[in-house]
Short mmCIF file of C-alpha atoms and ligand atoms in Angstrom, two decimals:
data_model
loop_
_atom_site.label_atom_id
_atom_site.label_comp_id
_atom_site.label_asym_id
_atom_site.label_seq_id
_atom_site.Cartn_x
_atom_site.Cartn_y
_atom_site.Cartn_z
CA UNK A 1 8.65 1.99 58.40
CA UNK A 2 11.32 -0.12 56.34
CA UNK A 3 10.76 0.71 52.88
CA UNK A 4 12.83 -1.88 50.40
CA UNK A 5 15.79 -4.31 51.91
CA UNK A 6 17.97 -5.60 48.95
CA UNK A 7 20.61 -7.44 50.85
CA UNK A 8 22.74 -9.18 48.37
CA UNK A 9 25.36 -7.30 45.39
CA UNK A 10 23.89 -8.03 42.17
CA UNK A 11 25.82 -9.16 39.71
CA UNK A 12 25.45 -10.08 35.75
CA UNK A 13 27.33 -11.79 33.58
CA UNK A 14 27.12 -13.13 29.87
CA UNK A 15 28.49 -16.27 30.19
CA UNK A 16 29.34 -19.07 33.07
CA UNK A 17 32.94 -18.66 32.48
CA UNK A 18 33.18 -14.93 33.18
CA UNK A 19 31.52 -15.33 36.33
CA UNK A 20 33.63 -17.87 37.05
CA UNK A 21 36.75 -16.11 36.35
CA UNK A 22 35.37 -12.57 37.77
CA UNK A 23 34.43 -14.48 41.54
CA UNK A 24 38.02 -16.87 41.47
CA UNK A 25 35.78 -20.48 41.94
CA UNK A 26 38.14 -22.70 43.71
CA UNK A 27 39.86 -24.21 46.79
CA UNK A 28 38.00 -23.60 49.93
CA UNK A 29 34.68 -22.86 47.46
CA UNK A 30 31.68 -25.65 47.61
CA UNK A 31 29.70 -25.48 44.70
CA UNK A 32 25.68 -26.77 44.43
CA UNK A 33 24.01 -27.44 41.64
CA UNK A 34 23.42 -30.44 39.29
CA UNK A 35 25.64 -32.11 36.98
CA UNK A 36 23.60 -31.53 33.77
CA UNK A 37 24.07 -27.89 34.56
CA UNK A 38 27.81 -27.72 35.89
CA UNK A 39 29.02 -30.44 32.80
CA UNK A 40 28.22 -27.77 29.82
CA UNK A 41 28.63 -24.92 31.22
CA UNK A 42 31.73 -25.39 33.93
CA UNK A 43 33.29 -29.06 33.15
CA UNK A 44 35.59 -27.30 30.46
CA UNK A 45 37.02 -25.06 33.18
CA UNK A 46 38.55 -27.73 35.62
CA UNK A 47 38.11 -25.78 38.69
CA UNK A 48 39.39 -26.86 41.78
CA UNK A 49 36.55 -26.13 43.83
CA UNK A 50 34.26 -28.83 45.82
CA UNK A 51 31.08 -30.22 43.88
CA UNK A 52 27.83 -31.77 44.96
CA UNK A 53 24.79 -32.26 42.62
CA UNK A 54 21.53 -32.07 44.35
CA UNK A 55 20.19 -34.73 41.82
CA UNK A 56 21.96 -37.81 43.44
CA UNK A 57 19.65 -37.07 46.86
CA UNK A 58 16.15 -37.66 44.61
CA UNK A 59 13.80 -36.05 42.31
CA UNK A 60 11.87 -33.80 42.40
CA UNK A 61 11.50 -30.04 44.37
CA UNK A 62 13.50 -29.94 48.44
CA UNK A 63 12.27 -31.53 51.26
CA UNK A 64 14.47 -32.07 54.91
CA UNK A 65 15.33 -35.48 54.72
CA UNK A 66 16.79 -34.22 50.69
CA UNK A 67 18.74 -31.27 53.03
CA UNK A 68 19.95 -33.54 55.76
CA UNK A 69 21.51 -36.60 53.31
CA UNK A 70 23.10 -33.71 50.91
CA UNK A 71 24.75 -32.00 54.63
CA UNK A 72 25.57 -35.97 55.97
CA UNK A 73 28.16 -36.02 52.77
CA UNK A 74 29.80 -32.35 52.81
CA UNK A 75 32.89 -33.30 54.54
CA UNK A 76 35.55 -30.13 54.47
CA UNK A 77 34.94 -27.09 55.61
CA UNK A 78 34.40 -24.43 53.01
CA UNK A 79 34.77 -20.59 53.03
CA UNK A 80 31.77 -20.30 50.56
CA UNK A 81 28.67 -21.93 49.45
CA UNK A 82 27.68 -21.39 45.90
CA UNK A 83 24.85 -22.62 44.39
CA UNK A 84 24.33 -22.81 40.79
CA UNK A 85 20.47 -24.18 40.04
CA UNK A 86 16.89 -23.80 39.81
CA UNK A 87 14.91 -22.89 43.71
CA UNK A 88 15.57 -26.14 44.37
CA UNK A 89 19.48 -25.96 44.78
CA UNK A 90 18.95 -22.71 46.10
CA UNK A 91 16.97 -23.24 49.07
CA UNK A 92 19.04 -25.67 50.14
CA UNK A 93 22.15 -24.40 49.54
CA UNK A 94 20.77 -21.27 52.19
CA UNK A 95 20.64 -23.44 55.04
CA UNK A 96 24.72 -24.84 54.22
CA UNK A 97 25.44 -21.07 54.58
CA UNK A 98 24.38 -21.28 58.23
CA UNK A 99 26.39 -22.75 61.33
CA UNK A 100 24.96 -25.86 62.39
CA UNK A 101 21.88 -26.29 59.97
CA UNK A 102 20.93 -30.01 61.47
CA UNK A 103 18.58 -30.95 62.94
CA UNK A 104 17.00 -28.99 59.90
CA UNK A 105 13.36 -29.18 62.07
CA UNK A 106 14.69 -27.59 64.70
CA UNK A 107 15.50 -24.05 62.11
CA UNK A 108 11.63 -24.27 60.77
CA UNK A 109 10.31 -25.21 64.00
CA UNK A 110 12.27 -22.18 65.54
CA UNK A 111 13.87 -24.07 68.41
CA UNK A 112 17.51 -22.44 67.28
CA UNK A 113 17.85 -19.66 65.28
CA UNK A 114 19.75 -19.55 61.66
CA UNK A 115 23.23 -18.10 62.20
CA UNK A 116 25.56 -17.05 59.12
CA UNK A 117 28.61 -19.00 58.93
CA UNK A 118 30.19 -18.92 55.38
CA UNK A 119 29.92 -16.38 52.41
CA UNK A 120 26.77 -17.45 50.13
CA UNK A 121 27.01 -17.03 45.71
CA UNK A 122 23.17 -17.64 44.65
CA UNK A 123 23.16 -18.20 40.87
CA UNK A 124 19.85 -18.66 39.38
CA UNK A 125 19.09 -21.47 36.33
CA UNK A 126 15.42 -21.00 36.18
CA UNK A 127 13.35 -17.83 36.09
CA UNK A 128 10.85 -17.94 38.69
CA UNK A 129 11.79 -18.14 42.33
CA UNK A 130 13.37 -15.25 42.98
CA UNK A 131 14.92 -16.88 45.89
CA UNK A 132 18.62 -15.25 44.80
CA UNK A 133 17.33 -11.81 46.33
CA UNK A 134 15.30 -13.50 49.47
CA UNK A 135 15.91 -14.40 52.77
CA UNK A 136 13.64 -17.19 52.21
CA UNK A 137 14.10 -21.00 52.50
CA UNK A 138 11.07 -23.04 51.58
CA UNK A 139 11.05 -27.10 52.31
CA UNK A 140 8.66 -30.30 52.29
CA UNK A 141 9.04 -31.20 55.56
CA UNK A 142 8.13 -34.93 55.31
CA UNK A 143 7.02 -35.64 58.70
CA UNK A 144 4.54 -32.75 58.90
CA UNK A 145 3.08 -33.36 54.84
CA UNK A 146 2.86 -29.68 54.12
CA UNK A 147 5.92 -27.53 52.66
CA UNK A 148 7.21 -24.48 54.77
CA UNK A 149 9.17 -21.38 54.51
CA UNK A 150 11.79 -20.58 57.25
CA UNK A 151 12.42 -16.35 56.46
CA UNK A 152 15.73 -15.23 58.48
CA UNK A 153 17.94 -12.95 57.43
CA UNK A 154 20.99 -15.16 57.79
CA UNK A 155 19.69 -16.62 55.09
CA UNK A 156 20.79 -13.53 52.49
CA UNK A 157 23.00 -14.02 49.96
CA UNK A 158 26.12 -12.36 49.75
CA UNK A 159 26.02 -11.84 46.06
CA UNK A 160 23.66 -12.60 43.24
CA UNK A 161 24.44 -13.75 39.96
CA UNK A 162 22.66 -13.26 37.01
CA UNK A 163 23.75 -15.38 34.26
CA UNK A 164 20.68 -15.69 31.63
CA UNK A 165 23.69 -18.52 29.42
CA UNK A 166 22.65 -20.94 31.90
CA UNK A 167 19.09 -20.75 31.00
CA UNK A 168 19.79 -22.10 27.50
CA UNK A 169 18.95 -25.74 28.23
CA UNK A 170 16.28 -24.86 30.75
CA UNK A 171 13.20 -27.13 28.94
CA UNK A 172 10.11 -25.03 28.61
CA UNK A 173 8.13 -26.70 30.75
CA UNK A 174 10.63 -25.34 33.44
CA UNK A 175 10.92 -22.26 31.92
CA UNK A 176 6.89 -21.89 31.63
CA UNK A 177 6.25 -23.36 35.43
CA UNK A 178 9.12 -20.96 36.97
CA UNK A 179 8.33 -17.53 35.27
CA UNK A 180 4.22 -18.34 36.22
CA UNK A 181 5.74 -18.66 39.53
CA UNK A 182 7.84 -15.27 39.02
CA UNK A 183 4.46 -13.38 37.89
CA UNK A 184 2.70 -14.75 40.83
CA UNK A 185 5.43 -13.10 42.89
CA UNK A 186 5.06 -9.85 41.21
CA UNK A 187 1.30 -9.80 41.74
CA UNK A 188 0.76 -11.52 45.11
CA UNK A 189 3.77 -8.62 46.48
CA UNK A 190 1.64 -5.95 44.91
CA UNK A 191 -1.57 -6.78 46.46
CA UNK A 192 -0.14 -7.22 49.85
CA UNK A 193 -1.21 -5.01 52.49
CA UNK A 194 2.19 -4.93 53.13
CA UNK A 195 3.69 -3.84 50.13
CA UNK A 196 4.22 -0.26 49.36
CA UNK A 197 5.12 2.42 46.59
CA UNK A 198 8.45 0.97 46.09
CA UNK A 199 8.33 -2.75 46.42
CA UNK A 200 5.46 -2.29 43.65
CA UNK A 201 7.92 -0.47 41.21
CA UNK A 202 9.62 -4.03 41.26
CA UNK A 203 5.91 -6.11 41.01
CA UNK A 204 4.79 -3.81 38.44
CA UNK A 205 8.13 -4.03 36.23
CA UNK A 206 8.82 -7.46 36.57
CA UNK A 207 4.58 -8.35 35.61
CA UNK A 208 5.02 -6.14 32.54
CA UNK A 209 8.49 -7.70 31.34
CA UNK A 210 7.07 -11.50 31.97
CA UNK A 211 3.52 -10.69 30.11
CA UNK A 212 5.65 -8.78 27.38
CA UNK A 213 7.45 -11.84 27.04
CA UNK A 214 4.29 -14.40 27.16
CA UNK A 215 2.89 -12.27 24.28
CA UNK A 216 5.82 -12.99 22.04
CA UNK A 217 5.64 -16.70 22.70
CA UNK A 218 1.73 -16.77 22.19
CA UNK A 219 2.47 -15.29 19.09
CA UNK A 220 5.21 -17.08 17.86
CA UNK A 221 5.99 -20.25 19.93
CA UNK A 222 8.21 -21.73 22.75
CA UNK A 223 11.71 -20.66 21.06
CA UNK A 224 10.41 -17.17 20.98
CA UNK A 225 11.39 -17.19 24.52
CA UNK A 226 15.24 -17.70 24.41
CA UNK A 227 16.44 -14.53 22.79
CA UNK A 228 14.01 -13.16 25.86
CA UNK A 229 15.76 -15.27 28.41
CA UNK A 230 17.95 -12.42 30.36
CA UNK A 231 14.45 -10.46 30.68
CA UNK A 232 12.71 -13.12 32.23
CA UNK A 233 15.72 -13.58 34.62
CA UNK A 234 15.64 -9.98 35.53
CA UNK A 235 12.14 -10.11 35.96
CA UNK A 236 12.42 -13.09 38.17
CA UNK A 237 14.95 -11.43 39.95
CA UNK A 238 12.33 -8.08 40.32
CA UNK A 239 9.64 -9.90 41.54
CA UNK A 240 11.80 -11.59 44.26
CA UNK A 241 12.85 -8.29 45.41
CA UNK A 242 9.09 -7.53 45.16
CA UNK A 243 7.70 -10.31 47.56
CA UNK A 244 10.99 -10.71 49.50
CA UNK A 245 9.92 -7.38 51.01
CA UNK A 246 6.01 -7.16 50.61
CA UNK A 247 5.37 -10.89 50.86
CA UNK A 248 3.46 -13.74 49.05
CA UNK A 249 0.34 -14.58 49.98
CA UNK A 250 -3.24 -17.39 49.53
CA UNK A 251 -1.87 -18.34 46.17
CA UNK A 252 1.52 -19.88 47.44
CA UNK A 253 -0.32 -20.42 51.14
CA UNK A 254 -3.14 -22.58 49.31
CA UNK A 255 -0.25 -24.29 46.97
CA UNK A 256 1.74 -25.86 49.56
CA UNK A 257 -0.38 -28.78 50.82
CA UNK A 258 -1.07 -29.64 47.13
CA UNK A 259 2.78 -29.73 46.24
CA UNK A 260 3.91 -31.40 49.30
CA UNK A 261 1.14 -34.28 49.24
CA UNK A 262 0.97 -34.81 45.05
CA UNK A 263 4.37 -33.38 44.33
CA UNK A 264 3.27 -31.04 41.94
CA UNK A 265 6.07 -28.49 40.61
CA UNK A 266 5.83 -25.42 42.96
CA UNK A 267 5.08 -22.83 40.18
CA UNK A 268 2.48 -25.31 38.70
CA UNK A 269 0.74 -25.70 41.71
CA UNK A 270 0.56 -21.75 42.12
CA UNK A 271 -0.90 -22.26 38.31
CA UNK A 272 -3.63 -24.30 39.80
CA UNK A 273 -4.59 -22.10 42.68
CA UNK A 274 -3.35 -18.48 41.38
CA UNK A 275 -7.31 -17.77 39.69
CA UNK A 276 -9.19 -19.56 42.51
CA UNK A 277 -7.57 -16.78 44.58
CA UNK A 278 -8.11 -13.60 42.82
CA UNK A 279 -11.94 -14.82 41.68
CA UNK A 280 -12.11 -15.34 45.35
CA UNK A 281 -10.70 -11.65 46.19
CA UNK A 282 -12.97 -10.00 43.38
CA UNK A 283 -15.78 -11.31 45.13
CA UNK A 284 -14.63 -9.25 48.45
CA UNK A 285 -12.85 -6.26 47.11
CA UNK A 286 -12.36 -4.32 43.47
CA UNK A 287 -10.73 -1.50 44.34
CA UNK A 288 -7.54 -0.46 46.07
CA UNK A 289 -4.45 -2.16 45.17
CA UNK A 290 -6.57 -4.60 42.82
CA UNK A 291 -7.73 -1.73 40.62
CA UNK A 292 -4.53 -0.09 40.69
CA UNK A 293 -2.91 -3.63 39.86
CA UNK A 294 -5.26 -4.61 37.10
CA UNK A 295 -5.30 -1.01 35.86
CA UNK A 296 -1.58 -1.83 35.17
CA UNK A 297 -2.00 -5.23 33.94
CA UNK A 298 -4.43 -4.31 31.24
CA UNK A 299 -1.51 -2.60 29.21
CA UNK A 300 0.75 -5.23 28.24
CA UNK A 301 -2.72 -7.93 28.36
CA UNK A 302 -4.54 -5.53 25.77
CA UNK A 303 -7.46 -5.64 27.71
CA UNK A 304 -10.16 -3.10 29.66
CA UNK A 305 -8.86 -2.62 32.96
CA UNK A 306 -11.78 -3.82 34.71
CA UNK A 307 -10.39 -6.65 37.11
CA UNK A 308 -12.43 -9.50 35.52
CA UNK A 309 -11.72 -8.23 32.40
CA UNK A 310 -7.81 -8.53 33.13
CA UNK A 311 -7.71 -11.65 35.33
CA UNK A 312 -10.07 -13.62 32.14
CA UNK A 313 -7.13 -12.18 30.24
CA UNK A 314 -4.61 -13.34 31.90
CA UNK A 315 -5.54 -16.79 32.13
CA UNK A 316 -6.16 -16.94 29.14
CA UNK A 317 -2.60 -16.15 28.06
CA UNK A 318 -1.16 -18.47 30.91
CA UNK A 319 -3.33 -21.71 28.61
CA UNK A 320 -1.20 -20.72 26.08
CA UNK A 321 1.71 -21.93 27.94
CA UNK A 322 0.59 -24.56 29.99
CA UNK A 323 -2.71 -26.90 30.63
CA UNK A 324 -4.53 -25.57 33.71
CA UNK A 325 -5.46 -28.78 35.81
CA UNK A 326 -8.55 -29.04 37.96
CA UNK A 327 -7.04 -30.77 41.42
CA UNK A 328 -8.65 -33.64 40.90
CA UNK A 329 -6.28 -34.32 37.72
CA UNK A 330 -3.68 -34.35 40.52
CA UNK A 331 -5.27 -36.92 42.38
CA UNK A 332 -6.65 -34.51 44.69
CA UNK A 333 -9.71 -36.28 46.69
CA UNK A 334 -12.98 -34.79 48.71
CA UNK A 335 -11.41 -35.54 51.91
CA UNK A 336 -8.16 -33.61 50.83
CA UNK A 337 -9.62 -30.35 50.61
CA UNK A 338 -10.50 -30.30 53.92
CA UNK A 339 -6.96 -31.71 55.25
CA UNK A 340 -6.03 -29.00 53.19
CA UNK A 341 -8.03 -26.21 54.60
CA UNK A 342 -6.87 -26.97 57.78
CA UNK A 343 -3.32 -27.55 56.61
CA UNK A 344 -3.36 -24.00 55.40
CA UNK A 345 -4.86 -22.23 58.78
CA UNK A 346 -2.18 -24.07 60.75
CA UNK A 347 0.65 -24.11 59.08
CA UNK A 348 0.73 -21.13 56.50
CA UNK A 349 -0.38 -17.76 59.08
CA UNK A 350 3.02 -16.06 57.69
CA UNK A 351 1.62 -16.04 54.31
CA UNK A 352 -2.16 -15.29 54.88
CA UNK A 353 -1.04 -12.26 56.76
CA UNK A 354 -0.19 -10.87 53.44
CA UNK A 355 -3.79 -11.59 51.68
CA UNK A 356 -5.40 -8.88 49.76
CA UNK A 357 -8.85 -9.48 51.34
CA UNK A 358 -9.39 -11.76 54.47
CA UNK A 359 -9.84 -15.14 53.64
CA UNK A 360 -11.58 -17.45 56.23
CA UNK A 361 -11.80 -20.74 56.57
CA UNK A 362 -14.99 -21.56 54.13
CA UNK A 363 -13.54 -18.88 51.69
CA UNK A 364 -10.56 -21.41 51.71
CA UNK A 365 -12.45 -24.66 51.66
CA UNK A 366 -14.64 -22.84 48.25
CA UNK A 367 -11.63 -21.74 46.54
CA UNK A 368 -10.54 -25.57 46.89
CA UNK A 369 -13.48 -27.14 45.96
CA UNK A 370 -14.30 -24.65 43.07
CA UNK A 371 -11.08 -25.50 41.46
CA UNK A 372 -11.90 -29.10 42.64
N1 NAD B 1 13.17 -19.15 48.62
C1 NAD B 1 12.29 -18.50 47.91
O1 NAD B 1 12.19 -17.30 48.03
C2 NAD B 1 11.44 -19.27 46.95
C3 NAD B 1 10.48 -18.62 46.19
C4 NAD B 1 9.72 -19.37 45.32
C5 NAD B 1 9.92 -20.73 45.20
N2 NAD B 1 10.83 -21.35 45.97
C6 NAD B 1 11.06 -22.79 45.90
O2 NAD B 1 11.83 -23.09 44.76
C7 NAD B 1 11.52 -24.41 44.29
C8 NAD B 1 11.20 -24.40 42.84
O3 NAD B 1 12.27 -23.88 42.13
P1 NAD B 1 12.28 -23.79 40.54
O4 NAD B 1 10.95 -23.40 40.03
O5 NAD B 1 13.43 -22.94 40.21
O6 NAD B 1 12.47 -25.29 40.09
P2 NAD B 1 13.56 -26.41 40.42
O7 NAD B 1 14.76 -25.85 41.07
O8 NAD B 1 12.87 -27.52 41.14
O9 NAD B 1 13.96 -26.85 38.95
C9 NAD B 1 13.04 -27.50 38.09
C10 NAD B 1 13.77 -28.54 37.25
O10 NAD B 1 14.57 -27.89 36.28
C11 NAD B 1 15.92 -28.34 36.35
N3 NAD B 1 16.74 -27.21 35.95
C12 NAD B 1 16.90 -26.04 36.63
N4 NAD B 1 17.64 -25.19 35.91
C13 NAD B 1 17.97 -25.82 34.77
C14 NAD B 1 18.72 -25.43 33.61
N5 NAD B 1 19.22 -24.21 33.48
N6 NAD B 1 18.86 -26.33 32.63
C15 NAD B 1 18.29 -27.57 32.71
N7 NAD B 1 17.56 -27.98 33.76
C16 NAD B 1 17.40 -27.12 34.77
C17 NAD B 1 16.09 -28.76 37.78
O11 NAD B 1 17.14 -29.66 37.96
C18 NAD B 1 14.73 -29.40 38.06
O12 NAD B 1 14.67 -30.72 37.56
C19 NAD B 1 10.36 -24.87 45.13
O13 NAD B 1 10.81 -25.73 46.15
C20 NAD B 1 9.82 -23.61 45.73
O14 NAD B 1 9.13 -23.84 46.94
C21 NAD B 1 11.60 -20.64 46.82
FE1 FE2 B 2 6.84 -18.99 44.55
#
């Protein structure tokens, strides 16, 4: 049985221009990413390479129609795609890798398969997603109201590039909604049934380096984070290895409908969902990968390592970052949370495959509603 795939060469440099210099960015190179990213920290450089910024096709996290208006406007051909951004960027900038990515329904609806065309750079500019190390490219697909992921490996990237300068100017409330999407990774991968031994050397790590991290901000505030920032990155980087092998699972599953309908930031809406999930879990099963999880947990959380003991913990910490809404303060209504019941048993099976402990279709509706 496949243990650990790590597909792309990892990379890491200190600053934007040695990785600039180091890959030789120009002619024949398309770079993605937005201009209040590429101005600072590449505009000095005068590169010859291709640019788009994803910001000029609308706010907010990727959907198709986004996709399909950035692809209507890349006229040359390019030898390689490099993307330079938060998830956003990223995900998109997977599909430009592939030969013929539109009709971008017909790739998530699995009518063609992804093909690699061109060589793919994935450079990360938040801490959360992982995405740099997955072969995973996750879209609001308007027309259906729910977001999905389309997982092929075509979709690897060549090389990823760790540069933790370019998470300077990263605001915190970026910073805090990415890495509490990073720590889901690392915990959701180590409960899956299909994680194993090694993938959880990756969950573990990366859970212990972003809690580490948490602690120091708790203690002393939101700039406590930036001497911490290459950490989080590598952690964010763990964790995708993590549940780009093992999996996600409810948390993200339960997320989508909630993001796609009230456009609620991806890690944020994992926020909202992420201790509906496990309370839901404890209720089924403490032991196994749970207790061996929480057993871990309760280090760096200073806590006993009984599972409610550690989970209480935990979200405790998270409030220290970031507000915990109930869905309602989305705008979340009764009749949602059955549209999004169902929205989850139709739409999200690749995820609830990976679930800790089976989660039917009243467990879902409760976790909703309890968080309601
Ligand atoms: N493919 C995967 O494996 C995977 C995994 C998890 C999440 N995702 C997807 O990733 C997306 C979320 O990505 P994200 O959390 O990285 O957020 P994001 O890419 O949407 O970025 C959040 C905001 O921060 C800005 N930003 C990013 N980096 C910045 C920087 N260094 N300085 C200043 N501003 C910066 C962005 O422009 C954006 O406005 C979601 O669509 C989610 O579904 C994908
Ligand atoms: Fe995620």
């Amino acid at each position: 049985m496949r243990q650990l795939m790590i597909k792309p060469t990892l990379y890491r440099y200190d600053t934007a221009a040695a990785f600039a210099e180091a890959f030789g960015l120009g002619p024949g190179d398309l770079v993605i990413t937005n201009e209040y990213i590429y101005k600072p920290y590449f505009g000095a450089l005068d590169l010859k390479c291709d640019v788009l910024f994803q910001e000029k096709y609308g706010q907010g996290e990727p959907s198709d129609d986004m996709a399909e208006a950035m692809y209507r406007d890349i006229k040359d051909h390019h030898r390689r795609i490099i993307a330079v951004g938060g998830g956003t960027v990223i995900d998109i900038s997977k599909l430009f890798a592939l030969k013929d990515p539109s009709p971008i329904l017909e790739l998530y609806d699995g009518v063609r398969p992804a093909v690699k065309e061109k060589e793919l750079v994935l450079v990360p500019t938040t801490c959360g997603t992982g995405s740099e190390v997955t072969n995973i490219a996750i879209l609001a697909l308007n027309s259906r109201g729910t977001k999905k992921g389309l997982a092929a490996d075509a979709m690897y990237a060549d090389s990823a590039v760790l540069v933790p300068e370019l998470l300077s100017g990263l605001p915190f409330r970026f910073f805090a909604t990415s890495s509490i999407d990073a720590l889901i990774h690392a915990v959701e991968s180590s409960l899956s049934p299909n994680g194993n031994e090694t993938t959880r050397l990756f969950g573990y790590r990366a859970a212990e380096m972003i809690l580490r991290g948490y602690q120091k901000i708790a203690a002393n505030g939101p700039n406590a984070r930036i001497p911490l920032l290459g950490d989080f990155l590598l952690a964010s980087t763990y964790a995708g290895i993590a549940f780009g092998n093992a999996g996600c699972a409810a948390v993200h599953a339960l997320s989508y409908p909630l993001g796609a309908k009230y456009h609620v930031a991806h890690g944020e809406s994992n926020y909202a969902l992420f201790d509906g999930v496990m309370r839901s879990y404890l209720e089924l099963d403490r032991g196994g990968e749970m207790a061996a999880l929480s057993a871990h947990l309760a280090g760096p959380l200073e806590c006993s390592p009984e599972p409610e003991a550690v989970f209480a913990a935990l979200d405790s910490l998270l409030s220290t970052l970031m507000q915990k809404k109930a869905l309602r303060e989305y705008g979340v209504t009764e009749e949602d949370l059955t549209e999004f019941t169902d929205s989850v048993l139709l739409n999200q099976s690749r995820l609830m495959a990976n679930n800790f402990a089976p989660l039917d279709r009243d467990r879902i509706y409760r976790i909703y509603q309890a968080l309601f």
